[in-house]
Each structure stands twice: as structure tokens, then as C-alpha cells.
C-alpha positions as MATLAB code, in Angstrom:
seq = 'MLKGKKALVTGAGRGIGRAIALTLAAYGADVAVNYNGSREAAEQVVKEIQALGRRAVALQADVSKEDECRRLFEQAEEALGSIDILVNNAGITRDNLAVRMSEEEFNAVLDTNLKGAFFCMKQAGKRMLKKRSGRIINISSISGIRGNAGQMNYCAAKAGILGMTRCLAKELAARNVTVNAVAPGYIETDMTAALPEKVSTAALSQIPLGRMGRPEDIAEAVAFLASDRAAYITGQTIQVDGGMGI';
ca = [
      -0.523  -16.849  -10.319;
       1.079  -13.547  -11.409;
       3.535  -14.772  -14.015;
       4.525  -12.028  -16.431;
       2.777   -9.242  -14.511;
       4.504   -5.944  -13.668;
       3.876   -4.468  -10.247;
       4.684   -1.169   -8.564;
       4.680   -1.167   -4.756;
       5.076    2.128   -2.911;
       6.901    2.214    0.402;
       8.360   -1.207   -0.332;
      11.707   -0.943    1.441;
      10.577   -2.449    4.730;
       7.700   -3.863    6.721;
       4.435   -4.619    4.950;
       5.602   -3.097    1.661;
       8.682   -5.304    1.607;
       6.584   -8.411    2.246;
       4.169   -7.428   -0.521;
       6.961   -6.875   -3.044;
       8.590  -10.224   -2.227;
       5.297  -12.115   -2.268;
       4.239  -10.691   -5.642;
       7.647  -11.681   -6.998;
       7.325  -15.179   -5.540;
       4.081  -15.544   -7.500;
       5.804  -14.486  -10.713;
       5.611  -10.688  -10.963;
       8.413   -8.258  -11.790;
       8.416   -5.482   -9.208;
       9.277   -1.787   -9.047;
      10.289   -1.164   -5.427;
       9.501    2.416   -4.460;
      11.150    4.104   -1.492;
      11.533    7.637   -0.231;
      14.492    7.637    2.168;
      15.553    4.009    2.726;
      17.657    3.360   -0.388;
      19.755    0.538    1.088;
      16.670   -1.293    2.318;
      14.987   -0.984   -1.092;
      18.073   -2.224   -2.908;
      18.175   -5.233   -0.582;
      14.565   -6.028   -1.498;
      15.556   -5.798   -5.177;
      18.361   -8.302   -4.609;
      15.967  -10.720   -2.907;
      13.493  -10.422   -5.768;
      16.224  -11.026   -8.334;
      17.270  -14.104   -6.375;
      13.739  -15.408   -7.024;
      14.378  -15.105  -10.751;
      12.263  -12.009  -11.301;
      13.202   -8.518  -12.485;
      13.170   -5.632  -10.017;
      14.243   -2.025   -9.734;
      14.483    0.371   -6.787;
      12.956    3.786   -7.530;
      13.084    6.813   -5.250;
      10.052    9.085   -5.098;
       8.175   11.110   -2.515;
       4.599   10.117   -3.314;
       3.217   13.228   -1.621;
       4.440   15.181   -4.673;
       2.464   14.664   -7.887;
       5.385   15.332  -10.222;
       7.454   12.693   -8.449;
       4.616   10.162   -8.789;
       4.487   10.894  -12.502;
       8.233   10.345  -12.773;
       7.968    7.167  -10.698;
       5.549    5.574  -13.161;
       7.609    6.647  -16.155;
      10.764    5.107  -14.662;
       8.938    1.918  -13.668;
       7.609    1.502  -17.200;
      11.009    2.172  -18.696;
      12.579   -0.492  -16.490;
       9.894   -3.174  -16.493;
       7.202   -2.352  -19.049;
       3.541   -1.480  -18.643;
       2.396   -1.657  -15.001;
      -0.365   -4.215  -14.352;
      -0.534   -3.937  -10.556;
      -0.298   -0.902   -8.280;
      -0.069   -1.347   -4.523;
      -0.404    1.893   -2.551;
       1.396    1.092    0.664;
       3.549    4.155    1.458;
       2.605    5.741    4.749;
       3.856    7.656    7.768;
       2.596    8.478   11.261;
       2.736   11.667   13.315;
       0.742   10.621   16.370;
      -0.638   13.125   18.852;
      -3.850   13.882   20.692;
      -6.208   15.935   18.546;
      -6.094   18.959   20.870;
      -2.288   18.989   20.642;
      -1.853   17.998   17.004;
      -0.191   20.656   14.884;
      -1.242   21.553   11.384;
       2.129   20.250   10.175;
       1.526   16.862   11.813;
      -1.945   16.650   10.319;
      -0.903   17.703    6.829;
       2.212   15.539    6.670;
       0.217   12.347    7.211;
      -2.574   13.271    4.804;
      -0.079   14.393    2.158;
       1.738   11.050    2.123;
      -0.949    8.552    3.115;
      -3.958   10.008    1.304;
      -2.766   12.384   -1.406;
       0.113   10.041   -2.255;
      -2.342    7.216   -2.882;
      -4.500    9.548   -4.987;
      -1.571   10.681   -7.136;
      -0.500    7.087   -7.783;
      -4.055    5.917   -8.499;
      -4.372    8.774  -10.968;
      -1.244    7.686  -12.832;
      -2.195    4.010  -12.782;
      -5.805    4.692  -13.724;
      -4.870    6.579  -16.888;
      -2.684    3.731  -18.065;
      -5.001    0.898  -17.085;
      -7.989    2.522  -18.762;
      -6.101    2.566  -22.054;
      -5.100   -1.091  -21.924;
      -8.433   -2.184  -20.420;
      -6.948   -4.179  -17.566;
      -5.255   -3.708  -14.236;
      -5.323   -4.156  -10.490;
      -5.065   -1.410   -7.885;
      -4.777   -2.413   -4.234;
      -4.746    0.248   -1.519;
      -3.407   -0.437    1.951;
      -5.752    1.128    4.493;
      -5.928    0.177    8.186;
      -8.297   -1.091   10.826;
      -7.729    2.364   12.352;
      -9.497    3.893    9.368;
     -12.562    1.801   10.213;
     -12.603    1.831   14.029;
     -10.705    5.015   14.813;
      -7.793    5.178   17.246;
      -7.015    7.696   19.980;
      -3.999    9.838   19.172;
      -4.177    9.167   15.450;
      -6.796   11.533   14.055;
      -4.592   12.357   11.053;
      -3.726    8.712   10.336;
      -7.311    7.510   10.793;
      -8.639   10.273    8.539;
      -6.175    9.323    5.808;
      -6.886    5.597    6.047;
     -10.653    6.159    6.078;
     -10.246    8.421    3.073;
      -8.451    5.655    1.223;
     -11.524    3.445    1.633;
     -13.712    6.135    0.080;
     -11.303    6.674   -2.809;
     -11.153    2.919   -3.387;
     -14.929    2.705   -3.847;
     -15.018    5.775   -6.096;
     -12.250    4.631   -8.405;
     -13.661    1.108   -8.543;
     -16.857    2.549  -10.052;
     -14.926    4.755  -12.471;
     -12.690    1.988  -13.845;
     -14.913   -1.103  -13.710;
     -16.153   -0.778  -17.281;
     -12.569   -1.164  -18.505;
     -11.883   -4.358  -16.537;
      -9.790   -2.613  -13.885;
     -10.433   -3.579  -10.265;
      -9.731   -1.395   -7.244;
      -9.744   -2.872   -3.754;
      -8.336   -2.204   -0.308;
      -6.720   -4.253    2.438;
      -7.128   -3.038    6.022;
      -4.430   -4.505    8.285;
      -4.911   -4.773   12.016;
      -1.914   -4.797   14.349;
       0.991   -6.189   12.338;
       4.541   -6.910   13.489;
       6.497   -4.035   11.901;
       8.988   -1.363   12.971;
       6.002    0.934   13.491;
       4.217   -1.348   15.962;
       7.492   -2.350   17.630;
       7.874    1.281   18.709;
       4.544    1.287   20.543;
       4.616    1.446   24.379;
       4.146   -1.948   26.037;
       0.802   -0.986   27.572;
      -0.501    0.009   24.127;
       0.594   -3.322   22.607;
      -0.955   -5.263   25.494;
      -4.238   -3.381   25.092;
      -4.205   -4.059   21.365;
      -3.606   -7.779   21.805;
      -6.559   -7.980   24.188;
      -8.816   -6.840   21.319;
      -7.622   -9.496   18.860;
      -9.680  -12.707   18.999;
      -6.830  -14.722   17.455;
      -4.624  -13.541   20.305;
      -1.569  -12.435   18.329;
      -0.303   -9.732   16.060;
      -0.312  -10.445   12.352;
       2.731  -10.837   10.143;
       3.498   -8.691    7.100;
       3.123  -11.840    5.021;
      -0.527  -12.099    6.100;
      -1.186   -8.784    4.379;
       0.952   -9.687    1.373;
      -1.031  -12.859    0.657;
      -4.306  -10.898    0.645;
      -2.772   -8.382   -1.759;
      -1.497  -11.139   -4.050;
      -4.975  -12.664   -4.176;
      -6.582   -9.342   -5.115;
      -3.900   -8.809   -7.774;
      -4.602  -12.170   -9.388;
      -7.224  -13.403  -11.831;
      -8.810  -15.295   -8.944;
     -10.193  -11.946   -7.752;
     -11.385  -10.792  -11.173;
     -14.980  -10.329   -9.964;
     -14.074   -8.418   -6.796;
     -13.897   -4.618   -6.878;
     -14.595   -1.739   -4.516;
     -14.135   -4.006   -1.509;
     -12.071   -3.928    1.676;
     -10.548   -7.078    3.131;
      -9.824   -6.724    6.841;
      -6.756   -8.767    7.778;
      -6.911   -8.128   11.488;
      -7.165  -11.371   13.450;
     -10.823  -10.651   14.133;
     -10.507   -7.128   15.594;
     -13.296   -5.890   13.343;
     -15.817   -8.500   14.446;
];
């Protein structure tokens, strides 16, 4: 489905990003595995991708810094060739009630989750416009659609990603480049594992399918949007949330 394609996945050392990188590789793509601090985890993902018979490279970059995003794309191209698929997955949380949230907590999340996606879309967009093809998939969240108490910064960033997705989709469509988003619900990751039990129980009660999702559920949606099967889909958001958004 993705044979011969070159993908760059940000925040791919663990959780959803790891699953996306491995799934794209399983469908035939070579993958640049971006990480910020988890070098060992990223290198393990690279080994697993190579075991699938695909090429992979681990690349460190803090996506909240534009110069590092520029360097990230240059290194990915040097290692793998022209990037066909960008998946903006890198993200952090700094949860707090709005009345207690510091400016640092607010800015840190927007810098990584929102500005980081913008910087990477900017780099990918320039390249994809020139070659008249490409796929950009942004990982948002059900929280960016419904809101979530204690996560004003995170929800603002994830809602912003949906707006940027629609804008860039209109800007790049004429050159055969699609831009879409995936909005996960509650997924089994290190992030959700750290939630208090009462929060997890409350979340499960809102999911019609009655369970948390798996990172692979998100990865399969991303792989579809990255493929030719989704060639006529752009500016859209797929909610992979077990029915929470119904």
C-alpha cells in the first residue's frame, strides 16, 4: 500500500508515534523516526522497522524550534530521500486547572503541540508543492473537539491543529497534496496509564465501545490517509474514539 514511500513521523519513539512508524513500515514505507529525548526508544523502533525489511533512521529534534525542524527534514532527506508522508504526532501535556495554569505550562504545550506541527507542515509543504504530491497527517485529539477539564492548553493546541489542517488542505490541494487529521479518543499509552483511576473510569463510561483504543487503531487510520486509497480525501478529521464523539 505504501511501497517505496518515505515517511517522517514526529514523536515516534513510543506510544501512538511508535505504532504509526511501525505500521507505515509494515505497509512498505521507509521511515524517519523523530524523537526529542528518548533516543534509546527511537533506536529500538528503527531496529524493528529494519527487521521488517525497510530503511529507517532515528533523528533527534525539538519540533518547537523552527531551525531544528528545518534540520530534521534535511537529515531525513539525506538518509531516505524525498519525504512523501509527514505525520505530526509529537506532543506533550502540562495539565492544570485554567485558574492555576502558569504561562510556562500554557506556552510549553502550544510550542510543541501546535507550533511544532506548523513548523513541520511548513517544511513538508514547501517540498510537496514542488513535486506535486504528498500526504500530511496531523494527530489531533478528541479533547480538541469536546474540550477537557484541566487541559485548556492541550485542548487549545489540538483544536488549533484542526484549523491548520483545513487551511493547509486548501492551500496545497491544487498540487495534489492532501492534508488530514486523526483525532484519537482515549488510547492505551504511557500518558493515559498515568491518569488517576477515577479519571480512567469516567472516561470509559463515555465510550460506547466500552474500552480504550490501541495505538494500532490510530496507526491504521493514518496509514489509510497516507495511501492512494485516500487520494480524494483532504481537509478532514477522522475521529478514532470508540464512539465518544457520537
